[in-house]
PDB file of C-alpha atoms and ligand atoms in Angstrom:
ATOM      1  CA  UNK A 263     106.051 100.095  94.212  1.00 92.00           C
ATOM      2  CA  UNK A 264     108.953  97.899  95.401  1.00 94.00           C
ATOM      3  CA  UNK A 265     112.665  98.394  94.568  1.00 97.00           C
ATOM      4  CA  UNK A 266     115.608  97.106  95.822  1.00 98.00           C
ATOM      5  CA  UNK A 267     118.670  99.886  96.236  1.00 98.00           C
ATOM      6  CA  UNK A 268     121.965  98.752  96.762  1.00 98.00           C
ATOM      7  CA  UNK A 269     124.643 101.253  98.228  1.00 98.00           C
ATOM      8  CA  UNK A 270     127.842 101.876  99.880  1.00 98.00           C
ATOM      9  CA  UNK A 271     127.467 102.902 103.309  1.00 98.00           C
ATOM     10  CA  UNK A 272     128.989 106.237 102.430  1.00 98.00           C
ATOM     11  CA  UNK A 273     126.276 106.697  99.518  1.00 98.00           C
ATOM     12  CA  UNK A 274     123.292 106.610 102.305  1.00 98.00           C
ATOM     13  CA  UNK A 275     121.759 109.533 103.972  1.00 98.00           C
ATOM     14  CA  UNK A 276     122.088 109.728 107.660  1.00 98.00           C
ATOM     15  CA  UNK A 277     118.103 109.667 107.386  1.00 98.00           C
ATOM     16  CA  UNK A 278     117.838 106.623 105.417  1.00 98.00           C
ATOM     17  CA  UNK A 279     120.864 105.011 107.871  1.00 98.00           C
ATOM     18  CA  UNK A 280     119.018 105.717 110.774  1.00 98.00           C
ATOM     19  CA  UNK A 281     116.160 103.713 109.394  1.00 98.00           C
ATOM     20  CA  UNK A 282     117.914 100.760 109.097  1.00 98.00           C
ATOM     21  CA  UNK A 283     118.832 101.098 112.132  1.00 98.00           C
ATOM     22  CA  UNK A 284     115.084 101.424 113.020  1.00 98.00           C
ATOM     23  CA  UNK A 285     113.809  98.689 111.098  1.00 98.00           C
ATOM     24  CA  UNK A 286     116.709  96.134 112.239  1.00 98.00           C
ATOM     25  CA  UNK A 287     116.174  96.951 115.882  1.00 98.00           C
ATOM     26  CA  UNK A 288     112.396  96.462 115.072  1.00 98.00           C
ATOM     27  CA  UNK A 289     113.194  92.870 113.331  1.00 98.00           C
ATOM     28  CA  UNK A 290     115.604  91.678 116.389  1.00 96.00           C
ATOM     29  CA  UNK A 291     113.107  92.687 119.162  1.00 94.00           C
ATOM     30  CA  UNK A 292     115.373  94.452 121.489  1.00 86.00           C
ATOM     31  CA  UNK A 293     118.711  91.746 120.377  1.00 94.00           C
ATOM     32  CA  UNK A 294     120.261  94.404 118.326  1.00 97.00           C
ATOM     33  CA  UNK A 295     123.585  95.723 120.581  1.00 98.00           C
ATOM     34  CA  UNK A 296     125.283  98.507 119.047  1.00 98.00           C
ATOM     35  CA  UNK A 297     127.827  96.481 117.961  1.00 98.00           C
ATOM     36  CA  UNK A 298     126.151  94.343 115.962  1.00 98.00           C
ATOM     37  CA  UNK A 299     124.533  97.386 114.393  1.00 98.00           C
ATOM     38  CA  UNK A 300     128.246  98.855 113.921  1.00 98.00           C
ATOM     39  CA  UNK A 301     128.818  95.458 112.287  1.00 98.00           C
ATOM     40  CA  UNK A 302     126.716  96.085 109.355  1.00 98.00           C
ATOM     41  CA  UNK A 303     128.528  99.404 108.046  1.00 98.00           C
ATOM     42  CA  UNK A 304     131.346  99.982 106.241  1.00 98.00           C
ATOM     43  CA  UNK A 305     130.415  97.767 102.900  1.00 98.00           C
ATOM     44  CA  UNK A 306     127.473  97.338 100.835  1.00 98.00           C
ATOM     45  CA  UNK A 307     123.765  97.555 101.606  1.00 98.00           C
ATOM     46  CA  UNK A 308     120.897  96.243 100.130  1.00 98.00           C
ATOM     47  CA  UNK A 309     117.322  97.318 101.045  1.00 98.00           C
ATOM     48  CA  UNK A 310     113.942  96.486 100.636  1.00 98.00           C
ATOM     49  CA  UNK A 311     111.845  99.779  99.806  1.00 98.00           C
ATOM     50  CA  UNK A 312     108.030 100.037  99.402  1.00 98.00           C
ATOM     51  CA  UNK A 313     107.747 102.714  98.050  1.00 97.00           C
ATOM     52  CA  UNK A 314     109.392 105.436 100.712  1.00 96.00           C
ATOM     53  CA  UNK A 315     108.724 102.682 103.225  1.00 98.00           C
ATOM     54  CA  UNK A 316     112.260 100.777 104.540  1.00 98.00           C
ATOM     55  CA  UNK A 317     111.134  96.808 104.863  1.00 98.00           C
ATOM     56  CA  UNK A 318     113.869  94.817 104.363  1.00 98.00           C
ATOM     57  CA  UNK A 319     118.108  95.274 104.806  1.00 98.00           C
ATOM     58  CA  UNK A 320     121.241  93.457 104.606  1.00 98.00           C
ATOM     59  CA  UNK A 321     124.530  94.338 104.221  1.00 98.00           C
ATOM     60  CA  UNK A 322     128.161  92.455 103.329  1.00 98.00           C
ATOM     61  CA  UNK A 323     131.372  93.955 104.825  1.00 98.00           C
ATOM     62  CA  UNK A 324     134.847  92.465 104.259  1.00 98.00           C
ATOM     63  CA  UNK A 325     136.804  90.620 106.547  1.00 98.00           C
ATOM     64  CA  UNK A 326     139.824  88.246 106.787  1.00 98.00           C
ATOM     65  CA  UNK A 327     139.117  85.051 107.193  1.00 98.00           C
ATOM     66  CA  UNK A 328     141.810  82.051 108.451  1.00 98.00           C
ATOM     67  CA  UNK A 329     141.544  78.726 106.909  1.00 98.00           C
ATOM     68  CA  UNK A 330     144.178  76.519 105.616  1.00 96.00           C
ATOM     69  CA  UNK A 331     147.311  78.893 106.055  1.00 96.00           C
ATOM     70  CA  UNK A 332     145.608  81.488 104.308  1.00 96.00           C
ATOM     71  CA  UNK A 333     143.738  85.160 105.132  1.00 98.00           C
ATOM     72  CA  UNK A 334     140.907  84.873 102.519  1.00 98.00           C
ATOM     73  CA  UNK A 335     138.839  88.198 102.272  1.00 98.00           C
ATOM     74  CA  UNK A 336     135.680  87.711 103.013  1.00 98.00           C
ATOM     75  CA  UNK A 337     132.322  88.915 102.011  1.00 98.00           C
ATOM     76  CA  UNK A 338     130.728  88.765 105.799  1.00 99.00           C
ATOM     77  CA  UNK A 339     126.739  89.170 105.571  1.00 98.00           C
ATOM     78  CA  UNK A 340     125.541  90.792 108.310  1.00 98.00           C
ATOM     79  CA  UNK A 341     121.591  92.553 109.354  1.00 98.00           C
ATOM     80  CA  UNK A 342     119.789  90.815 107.188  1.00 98.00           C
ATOM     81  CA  UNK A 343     116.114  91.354 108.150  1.00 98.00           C
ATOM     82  CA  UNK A 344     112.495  91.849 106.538  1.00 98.00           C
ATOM     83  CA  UNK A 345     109.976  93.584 108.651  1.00 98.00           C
ATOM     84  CA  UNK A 346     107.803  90.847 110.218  1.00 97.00           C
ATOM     85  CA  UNK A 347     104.525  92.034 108.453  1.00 98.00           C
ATOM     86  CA  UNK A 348     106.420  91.930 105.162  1.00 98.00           C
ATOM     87  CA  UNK A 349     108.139  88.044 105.505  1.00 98.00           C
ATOM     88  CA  UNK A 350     107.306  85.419 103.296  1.00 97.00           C
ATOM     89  CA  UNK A 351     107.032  87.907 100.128  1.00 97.00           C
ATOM     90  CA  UNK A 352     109.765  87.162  98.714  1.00 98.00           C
ATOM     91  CA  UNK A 353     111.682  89.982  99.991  1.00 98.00           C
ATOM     92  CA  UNK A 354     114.670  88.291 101.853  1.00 98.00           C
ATOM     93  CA  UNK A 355     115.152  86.416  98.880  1.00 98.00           C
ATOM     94  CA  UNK A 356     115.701  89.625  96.841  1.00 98.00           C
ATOM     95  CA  UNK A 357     118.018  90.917  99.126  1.00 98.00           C
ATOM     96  CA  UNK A 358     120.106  87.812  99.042  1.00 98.00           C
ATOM     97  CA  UNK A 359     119.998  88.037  95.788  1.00 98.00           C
ATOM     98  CA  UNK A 360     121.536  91.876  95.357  1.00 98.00           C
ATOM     99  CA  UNK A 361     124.180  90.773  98.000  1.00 98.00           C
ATOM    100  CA  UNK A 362     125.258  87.497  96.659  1.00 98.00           C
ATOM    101  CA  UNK A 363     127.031  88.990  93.077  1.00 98.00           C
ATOM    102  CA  UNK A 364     128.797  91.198  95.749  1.00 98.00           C
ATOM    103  CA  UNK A 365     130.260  88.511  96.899  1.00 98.00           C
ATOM    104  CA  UNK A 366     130.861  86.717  93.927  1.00 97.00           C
ATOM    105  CA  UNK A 367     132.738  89.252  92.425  1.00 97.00           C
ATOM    106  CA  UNK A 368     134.558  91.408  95.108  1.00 98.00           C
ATOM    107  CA  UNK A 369     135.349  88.218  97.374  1.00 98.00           C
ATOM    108  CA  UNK A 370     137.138  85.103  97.777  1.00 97.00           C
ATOM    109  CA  UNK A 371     134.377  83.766  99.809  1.00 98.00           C
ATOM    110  CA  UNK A 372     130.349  84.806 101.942  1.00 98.00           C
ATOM    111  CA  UNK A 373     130.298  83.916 105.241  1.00 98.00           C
ATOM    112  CA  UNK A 374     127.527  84.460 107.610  1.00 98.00           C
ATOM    113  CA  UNK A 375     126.619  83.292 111.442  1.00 98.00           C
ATOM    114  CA  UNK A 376     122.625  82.313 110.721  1.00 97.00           C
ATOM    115  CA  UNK A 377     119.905  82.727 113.202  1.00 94.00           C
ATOM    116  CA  UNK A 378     118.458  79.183 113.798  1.00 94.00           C
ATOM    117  CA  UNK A 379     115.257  80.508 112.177  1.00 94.00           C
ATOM    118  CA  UNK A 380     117.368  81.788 109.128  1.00 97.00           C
ATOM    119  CA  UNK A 381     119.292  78.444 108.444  1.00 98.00           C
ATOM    120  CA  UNK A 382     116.610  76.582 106.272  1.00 98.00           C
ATOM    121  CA  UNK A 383     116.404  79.948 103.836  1.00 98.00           C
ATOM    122  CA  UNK A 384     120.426  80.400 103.617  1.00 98.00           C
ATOM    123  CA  UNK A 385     121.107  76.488 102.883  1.00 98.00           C
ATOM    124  CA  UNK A 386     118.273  76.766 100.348  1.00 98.00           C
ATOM    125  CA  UNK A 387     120.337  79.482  98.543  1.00 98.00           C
ATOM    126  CA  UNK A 388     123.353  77.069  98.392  1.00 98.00           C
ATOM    127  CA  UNK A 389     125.089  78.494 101.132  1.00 98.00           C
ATOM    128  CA  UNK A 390     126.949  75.681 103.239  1.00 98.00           C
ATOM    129  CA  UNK A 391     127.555  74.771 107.092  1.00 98.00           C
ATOM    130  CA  UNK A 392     130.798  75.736 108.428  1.00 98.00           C
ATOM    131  CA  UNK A 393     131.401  71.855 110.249  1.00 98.00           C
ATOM    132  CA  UNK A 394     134.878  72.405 111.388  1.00 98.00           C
ATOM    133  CA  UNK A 395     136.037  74.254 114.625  1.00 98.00           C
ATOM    134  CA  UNK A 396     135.283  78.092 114.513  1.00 98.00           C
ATOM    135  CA  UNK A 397     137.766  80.436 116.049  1.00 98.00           C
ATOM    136  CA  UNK A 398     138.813  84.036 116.582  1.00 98.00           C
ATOM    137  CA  UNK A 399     141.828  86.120 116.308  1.00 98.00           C
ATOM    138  CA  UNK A 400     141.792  88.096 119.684  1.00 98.00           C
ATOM    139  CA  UNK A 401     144.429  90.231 120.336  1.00 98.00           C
ATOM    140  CA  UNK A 402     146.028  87.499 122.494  1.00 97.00           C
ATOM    141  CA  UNK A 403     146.026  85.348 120.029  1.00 98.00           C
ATOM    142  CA  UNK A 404     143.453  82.514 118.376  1.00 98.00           C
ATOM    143  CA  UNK A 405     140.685  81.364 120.669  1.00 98.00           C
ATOM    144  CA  UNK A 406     137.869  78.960 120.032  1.00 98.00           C
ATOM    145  CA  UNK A 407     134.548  80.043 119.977  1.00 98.00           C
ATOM    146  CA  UNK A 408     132.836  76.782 120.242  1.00 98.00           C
ATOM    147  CA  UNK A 409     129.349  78.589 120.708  1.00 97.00           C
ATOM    148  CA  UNK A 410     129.908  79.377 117.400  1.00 97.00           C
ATOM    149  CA  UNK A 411     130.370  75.575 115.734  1.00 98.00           C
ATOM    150  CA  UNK A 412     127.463  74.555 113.330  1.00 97.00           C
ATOM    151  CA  UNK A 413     125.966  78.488 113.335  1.00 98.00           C
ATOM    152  CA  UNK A 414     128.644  79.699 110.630  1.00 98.00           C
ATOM    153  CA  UNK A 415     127.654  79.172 106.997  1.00 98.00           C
ATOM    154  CA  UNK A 416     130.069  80.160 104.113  1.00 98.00           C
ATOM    155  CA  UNK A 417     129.187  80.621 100.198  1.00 98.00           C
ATOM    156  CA  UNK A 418     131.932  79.383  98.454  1.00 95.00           C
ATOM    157  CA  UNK A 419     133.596  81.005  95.632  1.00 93.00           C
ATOM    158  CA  UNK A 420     136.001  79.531  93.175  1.00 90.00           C
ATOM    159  CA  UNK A 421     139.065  78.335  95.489  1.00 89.00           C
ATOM    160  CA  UNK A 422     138.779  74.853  97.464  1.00 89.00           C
ATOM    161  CA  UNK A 423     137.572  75.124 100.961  1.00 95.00           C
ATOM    162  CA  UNK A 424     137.308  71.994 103.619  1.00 97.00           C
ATOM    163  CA  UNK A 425     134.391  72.574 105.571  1.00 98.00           C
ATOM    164  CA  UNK A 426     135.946  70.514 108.075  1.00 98.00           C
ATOM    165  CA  UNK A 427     139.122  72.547 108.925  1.00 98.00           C
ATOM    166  CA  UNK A 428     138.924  75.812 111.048  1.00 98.00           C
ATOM    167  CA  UNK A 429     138.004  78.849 110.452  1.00 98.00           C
ATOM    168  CA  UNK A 430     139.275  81.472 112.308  1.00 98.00           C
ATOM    169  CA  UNK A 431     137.755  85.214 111.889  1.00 98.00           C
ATOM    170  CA  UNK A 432     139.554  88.821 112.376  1.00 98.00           C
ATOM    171  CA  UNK A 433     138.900  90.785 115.336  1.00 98.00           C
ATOM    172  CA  UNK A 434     136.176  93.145 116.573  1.00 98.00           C
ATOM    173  CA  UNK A 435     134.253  94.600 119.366  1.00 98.00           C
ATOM    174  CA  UNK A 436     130.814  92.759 120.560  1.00 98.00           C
ATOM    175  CA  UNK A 437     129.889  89.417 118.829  1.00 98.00           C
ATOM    176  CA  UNK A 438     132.995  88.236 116.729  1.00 98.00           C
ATOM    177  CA  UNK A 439     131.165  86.452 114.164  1.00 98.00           C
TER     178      UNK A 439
HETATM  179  C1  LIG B 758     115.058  85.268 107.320  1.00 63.97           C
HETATM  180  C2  LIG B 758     114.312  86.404 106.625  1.00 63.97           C
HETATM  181  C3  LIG B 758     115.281  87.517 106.259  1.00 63.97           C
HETATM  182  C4  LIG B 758     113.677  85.842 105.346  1.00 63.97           C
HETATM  183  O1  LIG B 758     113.012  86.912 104.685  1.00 63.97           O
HETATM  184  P1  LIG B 758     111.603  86.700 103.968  1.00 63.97           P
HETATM  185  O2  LIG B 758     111.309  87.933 103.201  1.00 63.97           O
HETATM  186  O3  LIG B 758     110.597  86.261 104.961  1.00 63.97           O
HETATM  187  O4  LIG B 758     111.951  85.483 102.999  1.00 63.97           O
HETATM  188  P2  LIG B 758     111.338  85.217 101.548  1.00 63.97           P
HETATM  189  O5  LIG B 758     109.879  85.535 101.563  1.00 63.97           O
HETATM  190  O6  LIG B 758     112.170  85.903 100.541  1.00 63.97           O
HETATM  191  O7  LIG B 758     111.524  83.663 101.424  1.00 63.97           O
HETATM  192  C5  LIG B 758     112.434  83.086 100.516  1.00 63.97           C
HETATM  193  C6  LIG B 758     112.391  81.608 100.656  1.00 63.97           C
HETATM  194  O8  LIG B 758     112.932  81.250 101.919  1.00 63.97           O
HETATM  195  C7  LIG B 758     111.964  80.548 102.675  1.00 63.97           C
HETATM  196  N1  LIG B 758     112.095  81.024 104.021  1.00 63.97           N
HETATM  197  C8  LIG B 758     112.036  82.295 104.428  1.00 63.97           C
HETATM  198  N2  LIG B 758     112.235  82.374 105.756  1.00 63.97           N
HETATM  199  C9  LIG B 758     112.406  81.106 106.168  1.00 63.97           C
HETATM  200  C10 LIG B 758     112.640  80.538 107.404  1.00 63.97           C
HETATM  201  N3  LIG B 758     112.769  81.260 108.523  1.00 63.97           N
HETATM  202  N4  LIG B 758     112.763  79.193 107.477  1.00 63.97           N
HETATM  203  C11 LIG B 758     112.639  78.458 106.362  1.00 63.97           C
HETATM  204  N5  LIG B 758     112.431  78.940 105.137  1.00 63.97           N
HETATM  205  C12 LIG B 758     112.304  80.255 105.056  1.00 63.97           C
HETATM  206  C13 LIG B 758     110.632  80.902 102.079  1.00 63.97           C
HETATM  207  O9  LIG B 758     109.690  79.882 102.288  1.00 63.97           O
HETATM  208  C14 LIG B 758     110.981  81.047 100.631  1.00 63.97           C
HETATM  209  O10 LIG B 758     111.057  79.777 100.031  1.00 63.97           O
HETATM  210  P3  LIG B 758     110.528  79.576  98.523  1.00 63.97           P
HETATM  211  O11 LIG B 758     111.475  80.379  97.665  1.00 63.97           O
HETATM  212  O12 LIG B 758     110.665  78.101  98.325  1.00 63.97           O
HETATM  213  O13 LIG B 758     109.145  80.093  98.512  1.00 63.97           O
HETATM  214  C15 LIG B 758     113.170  86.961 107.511  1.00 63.97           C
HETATM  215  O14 LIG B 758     112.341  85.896 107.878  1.00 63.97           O
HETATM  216  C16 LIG B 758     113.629  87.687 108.764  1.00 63.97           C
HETATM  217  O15 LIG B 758     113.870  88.897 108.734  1.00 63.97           O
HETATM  218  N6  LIG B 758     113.728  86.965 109.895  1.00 63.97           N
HETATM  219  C17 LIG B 758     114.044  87.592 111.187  1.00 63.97           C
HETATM  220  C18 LIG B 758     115.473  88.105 111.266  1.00 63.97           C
HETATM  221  C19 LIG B 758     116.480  87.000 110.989  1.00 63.97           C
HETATM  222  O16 LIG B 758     116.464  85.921 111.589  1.00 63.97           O
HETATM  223  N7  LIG B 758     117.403  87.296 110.070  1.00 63.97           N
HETATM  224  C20 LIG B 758     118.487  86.391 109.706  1.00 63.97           C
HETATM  225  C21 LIG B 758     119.704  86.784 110.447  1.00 63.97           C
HETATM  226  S1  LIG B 758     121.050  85.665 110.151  1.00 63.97           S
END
């Protein structure tokens, strides 16, 4: 049987953390730093169970988000992965689709940096290329992260965006966005 759970970080066992953990170091081949793992906790999860098997994850935690003179909070999607014997069922859809009402409803806005495999299945689900220049709020101040242009996508929620302005996200340890 499949299900999809959704849960606060706090509401998850250490077991059933740790296999996340598992699964998304699995999915990323080795490309999964500690930080980025750290990145995923602290909001909501959704996961991919068959039956007491974990296949799929992804998670949204808030963050603040610059863009035109204001700190939006942000829905911020982060390990979103499907085993690689279980793609193409349908599963990262149904993830998406637990996370995306999170961030209708407790955010301003979804923002996500997309792997270039991803981008195809996150622009199908209406979510949009960042095209302005990205930035970061270091603790000496806003930097560019040019790397970073044309790899951020946002889902936008009721308030006016221009997708051509910067964006600058909040501070953190390993990848900022
Ligand atoms: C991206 C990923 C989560 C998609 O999960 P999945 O379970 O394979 O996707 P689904 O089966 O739910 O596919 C949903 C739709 O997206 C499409 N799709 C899925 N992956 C796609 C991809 N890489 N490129 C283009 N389209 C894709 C499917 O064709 C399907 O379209 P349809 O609804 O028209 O049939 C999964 O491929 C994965 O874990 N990739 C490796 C890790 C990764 O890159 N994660 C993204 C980090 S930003």
């Amino acid at each position: 049987m499949t299900e999809v759970q959704v849960a606060h970080t706090a509401q998850l066992d250490p077991v059933v953390l740790d296999a996340t953990h598992d699964l998304l170091r699995t999915v990323f081949a080795g490309e999964l730093s500690p930080d980025d793992w750290e990145h995923a906790l602290g909001g909501m999860h959704a996961l991919v169970w068959e039956d007491a098997e974990l296949v799929g994850h992804a998670a949204v935690v808030q963050r603040r988000l610059l863009h035109g003179g204001r700190a939006w909070r942000a829905g911020y999607v982060e390990g979103v992965g499907v085993r690689a014997d279980r793609q193409g069922n349908g599963y990262g859809a149904a993830l998406m689709a637990a996370i995306e009402p999170v961030v209708g409803r407790a955010y301003d806005l979804g923002a996500l940096g997309a792997t270039e495999a991803a981008v195809r299945f996150y622009r199908a689900r209406g979510w949009q290329r960042w095209l302005g220049p990205c930035s970061a709020l270091t603790p000496s101040g806003i930097v560019r992260t040019p790397e970073e242009d044309g790899g951020i996508y946002v889902l936008p929620g009721s308030f006016a965006l221009d997708l051509r302005g910067e964006l600058t996200c909040d501070w953190r340890d390993g990848d900022v966005w």
